[in-house]
CSV table of C-alpha atoms in Angstrom, one decimal:
chain,number,residue,atom,x,y,z
A,1,ASP,CA,0.0,0.0,0.0
A,2,THR,CA,1.5,3.3,-1.0
A,3,GLY,CA,0.1,5.9,1.4
A,4,VAL,CA,1.5,9.4,2.0
A,5,SER,CA,5.2,9.2,2.9
A,6,GLN,CA,7.4,11.9,4.3
A,7,ASP,CA,11.2,12.2,4.6
A,8,PRO,CA,12.9,12.6,6.9
A,9,ARG,CA,10.9,11.5,9.9
A,10,HIS,CA,13.0,13.6,12.3
A,11,LYS,CA,15.3,16.5,11.7
A,12,ILE,CA,17.5,18.3,14.3
A,13,THR,CA,19.1,21.5,13.2
A,14,LYS,CA,20.8,24.5,14.6
A,15,ARG,CA,19.1,27.9,14.5
A,16,GLY,CA,19.9,29.7,11.3
A,17,GLN,CA,20.3,26.6,9.2
A,18,ASN,CA,18.1,25.8,6.2
A,19,VAL,CA,16.1,22.6,6.1
A,20,THR,CA,14.0,20.9,3.4
A,21,PHE,CA,11.4,18.2,3.8
A,22,ARG,CA,9.9,16.0,1.2
A,23,CYS,CA,6.4,14.6,0.8
A,24,ASP,CA,5.3,11.9,-1.6
A,25,PRO,CA,1.5,11.8,-1.8
A,26,ILE,CA,-0.7,8.9,-2.8
A,27,SER,CA,0.1,8.5,-6.5
A,28,GLU,CA,-3.2,9.4,-8.1
A,29,HIS,CA,-4.0,12.3,-5.7
A,30,ASN,CA,-3.9,15.7,-7.3
A,31,ARG,CA,-4.1,17.8,-4.2
A,32,LEU,CA,-1.3,18.1,-1.6
A,33,TYR,CA,-1.4,20.0,1.7
A,34,TRP,CA,1.2,21.0,4.2
A,35,TYR,CA,0.3,21.5,7.9
A,36,ARG,CA,2.2,22.4,11.0
A,37,GLN,CA,1.4,20.8,14.4
A,38,THR,CA,2.8,22.0,17.7
A,39,LEU,CA,2.5,20.1,21.0
A,40,GLY,CA,-1.0,20.1,22.3
A,41,GLN,CA,-2.5,21.7,19.2
A,42,GLY,CA,-4.3,20.6,16.1
A,43,PRO,CA,-2.7,20.8,12.7
A,44,GLU,CA,-2.5,24.3,11.3
A,45,PHE,CA,-2.9,24.7,7.5
A,46,LEU,CA,0.2,26.1,5.8
A,47,THR,CA,-0.4,25.7,2.0
A,48,TYR,CA,-1.8,23.5,-0.6
A,49,PHE,CA,-1.3,22.6,-4.2
A,50,GLN,CA,-3.5,21.3,-6.9
A,51,ASN,CA,-1.2,19.5,-9.3
A,52,GLU,CA,1.8,21.8,-9.6
A,53,ALA,CA,0.0,25.0,-8.8
A,54,GLN,CA,0.2,26.5,-5.3
A,55,LEU,CA,-3.3,27.8,-4.8
A,56,GLU,CA,-3.4,29.0,-1.3
A,57,LYS,CA,-1.0,30.0,1.5
A,58,SER,CA,-1.7,30.7,5.1
A,59,ARG,CA,-0.7,33.9,6.7
A,60,LEU,CA,1.2,31.7,9.0
A,61,LEU,CA,3.6,31.0,6.2
A,62,SER,CA,6.4,33.5,6.6
A,63,ASP,CA,8.8,34.5,3.8
A,64,ARG,CA,11.3,32.0,5.2
A,65,PHE,CA,9.0,29.2,4.2
A,66,SER,CA,8.7,28.0,0.6
A,67,ALA,CA,6.9,25.0,-0.9
A,68,GLU,CA,7.1,23.5,-4.4
A,69,ARG,CA,5.5,20.7,-6.3
A,70,PRO,CA,7.4,21.0,-9.6
A,71,LYS,CA,5.9,18.0,-11.4
A,72,GLY,CA,2.6,17.7,-9.6
A,73,SER,CA,3.8,14.7,-7.8
A,74,PHE,CA,6.1,15.0,-4.7
A,75,SER,CA,6.4,18.3,-2.9
A,76,THR,CA,9.2,19.9,-0.8
A,77,LEU,CA,8.9,22.4,2.0
A,78,GLU,CA,11.9,24.5,2.7
A,79,ILE,CA,12.5,26.6,5.8
A,80,GLN,CA,15.3,29.1,5.6
A,81,ARG,CA,17.2,30.6,8.6
A,82,THR,CA,15.3,28.3,11.0
A,83,GLU,CA,14.2,29.7,14.3
A,84,GLN,CA,13.4,27.9,17.6
A,85,GLY,CA,9.8,28.7,17.0
A,86,ASP,CA,9.8,26.6,13.9
A,87,SER,CA,10.2,23.4,16.0
A,88,ALA,CA,7.1,21.4,15.3
A,89,MET,CA,5.7,18.4,13.4
A,90,TYR,CA,5.2,19.2,9.7
A,91,LEU,CA,2.5,17.1,8.2
A,92,CYS,CA,1.7,16.4,4.6
A,93,ALA,CA,-1.7,15.3,3.3
A,94,SER,CA,-3.1,14.5,-0.1
A,95,SER,CA,-6.6,14.1,-1.6
A,96,LEU,CA,-8.2,13.4,-4.9
A,97,VAL,CA,-10.6,16.0,-6.2
A,98,GLY,CA,-13.9,14.6,-7.4
A,99,THR,CA,-14.1,11.6,-5.1
A,100,SER,CA,-14.6,11.5,-1.4
A,101,ARG,CA,-14.3,15.2,-1.6
A,102,HIS,CA,-12.2,16.8,1.1
A,103,GLU,CA,-11.0,13.5,2.6
A,104,GLN,CA,-7.4,14.0,3.2
A,105,PHE,CA,-4.9,11.3,3.9
A,106,PHE,CA,-2.0,12.2,6.1
A,107,GLY,CA,1.6,11.2,6.2
A,108,PRO,CA,3.5,10.3,9.3
A,109,GLY,CA,5.0,13.8,9.6
A,110,THR,CA,8.5,15.2,9.9
A,111,ARG,CA,9.4,16.3,13.4
A,112,LEU,CA,11.7,19.3,13.3
A,113,THR,CA,13.7,20.4,16.3
A,114,VAL,CA,15.6,23.7,16.1
A,115,LEU,CA,18.3,24.0,18.7
B,1,ALA,CA,-14.6,32.8,10.4
B,2,GLN,CA,-14.1,29.1,10.7
B,3,LYS,CA,-13.5,27.6,14.0
B,4,VAL,CA,-13.6,24.3,15.8
B,5,THR,CA,-13.7,23.9,19.5
B,6,GLN,CA,-13.0,20.8,21.5
B,7,ALA,CA,-13.5,21.8,25.0
B,8,GLN,CA,-12.4,18.5,26.5
B,9,THR,CA,-8.6,18.5,26.7
B,10,GLU,CA,-8.1,15.1,28.3
B,11,ILE,CA,-10.5,12.3,29.2
B,12,SER,CA,-9.8,9.1,31.1
B,13,VAL,CA,-12.2,6.2,31.2
B,14,VAL,CA,-12.0,2.7,32.4
B,15,GLU,CA,-12.1,0.0,29.7
B,16,LYS,CA,-15.6,-0.9,28.5
B,17,GLU,CA,-17.0,2.4,29.5
B,18,ASP,CA,-18.7,4.6,26.9
B,19,VAL,CA,-17.2,8.0,26.2
B,20,THR,CA,-18.4,11.0,24.2
B,21,LEU,CA,-16.0,13.5,22.6
B,22,ASP,CA,-17.5,16.9,22.0
B,23,CYS,CA,-17.0,19.1,19.0
B,24,VAL,CA,-18.6,22.5,18.3
B,25,TYR,CA,-17.9,24.4,15.1
B,26,GLU,CA,-18.4,27.8,13.7
B,27,THR,CA,-18.8,28.7,10.0
B,28,ARG,CA,-20.7,31.0,7.7
B,29,ASP,CA,-20.6,28.6,4.8
B,30,THR,CA,-23.8,26.9,4.0
B,31,THR,CA,-21.9,23.9,2.5
B,32,TYR,CA,-19.2,22.5,4.7
B,33,TYR,CA,-17.7,19.2,5.8
B,34,LEU,CA,-17.0,17.9,9.2
B,35,PHE,CA,-14.4,15.2,10.1
B,36,TRP,CA,-13.0,13.2,12.9
B,37,TYR,CA,-9.4,12.0,12.9
B,38,LYS,CA,-7.6,9.8,15.3
B,39,GLN,CA,-3.9,10.4,16.2
B,40,PRO,CA,-2.4,7.5,18.0
B,41,PRO,CA,1.0,7.7,19.8
B,42,SER,CA,2.7,6.9,16.5
B,43,GLY,CA,1.6,10.3,15.3
B,44,GLU,CA,-0.1,9.6,12.0
B,45,LEU,CA,-3.6,11.1,11.6
B,46,VAL,CA,-6.1,8.4,10.7
B,47,PHE,CA,-9.4,9.4,9.0
B,48,LEU,CA,-12.5,8.2,10.9
B,49,ILE,CA,-15.5,9.9,9.3
B,50,ARG,CA,-16.6,12.7,7.0
B,51,ARG,CA,-20.0,14.4,7.2
B,52,ASN,CA,-21.4,17.1,4.9
B,53,SER,CA,-23.7,19.9,6.1
B,54,PHE,CA,-26.7,18.5,4.3
B,55,ASP,CA,-26.7,15.2,5.9
B,56,GLU,CA,-27.7,15.2,9.5
B,57,GLN,CA,-28.2,11.5,9.8
B,58,ASN,CA,-26.4,10.0,12.7
B,59,GLU,CA,-23.9,7.3,11.8
B,60,ILE,CA,-22.8,4.2,13.5
B,61,SER,CA,-19.7,2.2,12.6
B,62,GLY,CA,-19.1,-0.7,15.0
B,63,ARG,CA,-18.3,0.8,18.4
B,64,TYR,CA,-18.2,4.3,16.9
B,65,SER,CA,-21.1,6.6,16.5
B,66,TRP,CA,-21.5,10.3,15.5
B,67,ASN,CA,-24.2,12.7,16.3
B,68,PHE,CA,-24.4,15.7,14.0
B,69,GLN,CA,-26.7,18.6,15.1
B,70,LYS,CA,-26.8,21.7,13.0
B,71,SER,CA,-29.1,23.5,15.4
B,72,THR,CA,-26.3,23.4,18.0
B,73,SER,CA,-23.4,23.3,15.6
B,74,SER,CA,-22.1,20.2,17.1
B,75,PHE,CA,-20.6,17.0,15.8
B,76,ASN,CA,-20.0,14.7,18.7
B,77,PHE,CA,-18.3,11.3,18.7
B,78,THR,CA,-19.1,8.4,20.9
B,79,ILE,CA,-17.1,5.3,21.5
B,80,THR,CA,-19.1,2.5,23.0
B,81,ALA,CA,-17.4,-0.1,25.2
B,82,SER,CA,-14.0,1.6,25.0
B,83,GLN,CA,-10.8,-0.4,24.6
B,84,VAL,CA,-7.2,0.3,25.4
B,85,VAL,CA,-6.5,0.6,21.7
B,86,ASP,CA,-8.8,3.6,21.5
B,87,SER,CA,-6.3,5.6,23.5
B,88,ALA,CA,-5.2,8.5,21.3
B,89,VAL,CA,-5.8,12.1,20.5
B,90,TYR,CA,-8.9,12.7,18.6
B,91,PHE,CA,-9.3,15.8,16.4
B,92,CYS,CA,-12.5,17.3,14.9
B,93,ALA,CA,-12.0,19.3,11.8
B,94,LEU,CA,-14.1,21.6,9.5
B,95,ALA,CA,-13.7,22.3,5.8
B,96,GLY,CA,-15.8,25.0,4.2
B,97,THR,CA,-16.2,26.0,0.6
B,98,GLY,CA,-12.5,26.7,0.5
B,99,ASN,CA,-10.0,23.9,0.9
B,100,GLN,CA,-8.5,24.6,4.2
B,101,PHE,CA,-9.1,22.3,7.1
B,102,TYR,CA,-9.6,23.9,10.5
B,103,PHE,CA,-8.8,21.5,13.3
B,104,GLY,CA,-9.7,21.7,16.9
B,105,THR,CA,-7.1,21.4,19.6
B,106,GLY,CA,-7.9,17.8,20.1
B,107,THR,CA,-9.1,15.6,23.0
B,108,SER,CA,-6.6,13.2,24.5
B,109,LEU,CA,-8.4,10.0,25.4
B,110,THR,CA,-6.8,7.5,27.8
B,111,VAL,CA,-8.6,4.1,28.3
B,112,ILE,CA,-7.4,2.5,31.5
B,113,PRO,CA,-7.4,-1.3,31.5
């Protein structure tokens, strides 16, 4: 079964460094979402793509964050000049428009720790 | 504004007890979807149910049941005869006519053997 996968599962970095995460959605899914989840909170929407187009970005997404989905398949989320406040679980989800609308399947997440 | 409130932060029950998790939502959209997800200790969110705003029928799936009431903007989740494997954080979520999901802060359920 090829569910949503994310890499790496854990990342420890020093403040000021850049990090990049990868998400591979379910293969036929055309929508891909990024969320951030901090301890004791629910996931917060960051951005989403339909195919390769980035259609919406949250105001939470500062200029240090950038996401791409160049071929409409996998996506990357880059954080530049990381800050301690960026420490969180970064979740990726995918869905297929037209069937089971709005049902999102989540990956296992990438846990980022900024020292 | 879209908002989901899960007032219960933590709940503990003894195995085989029934437990209800509350969810109250706010939206101005006339068409919207409500969801419940389970997040076990492993961390991966697991989809449980989706409900659209035009379908207020309650649903039962095994030991799980959901009560959707538009009049009170609530979408509550009941686990009957709870089991230790039900221990997890449960999130209620709302999606309106846009594509953003709005999650509540979650309810951590502990089932004591």
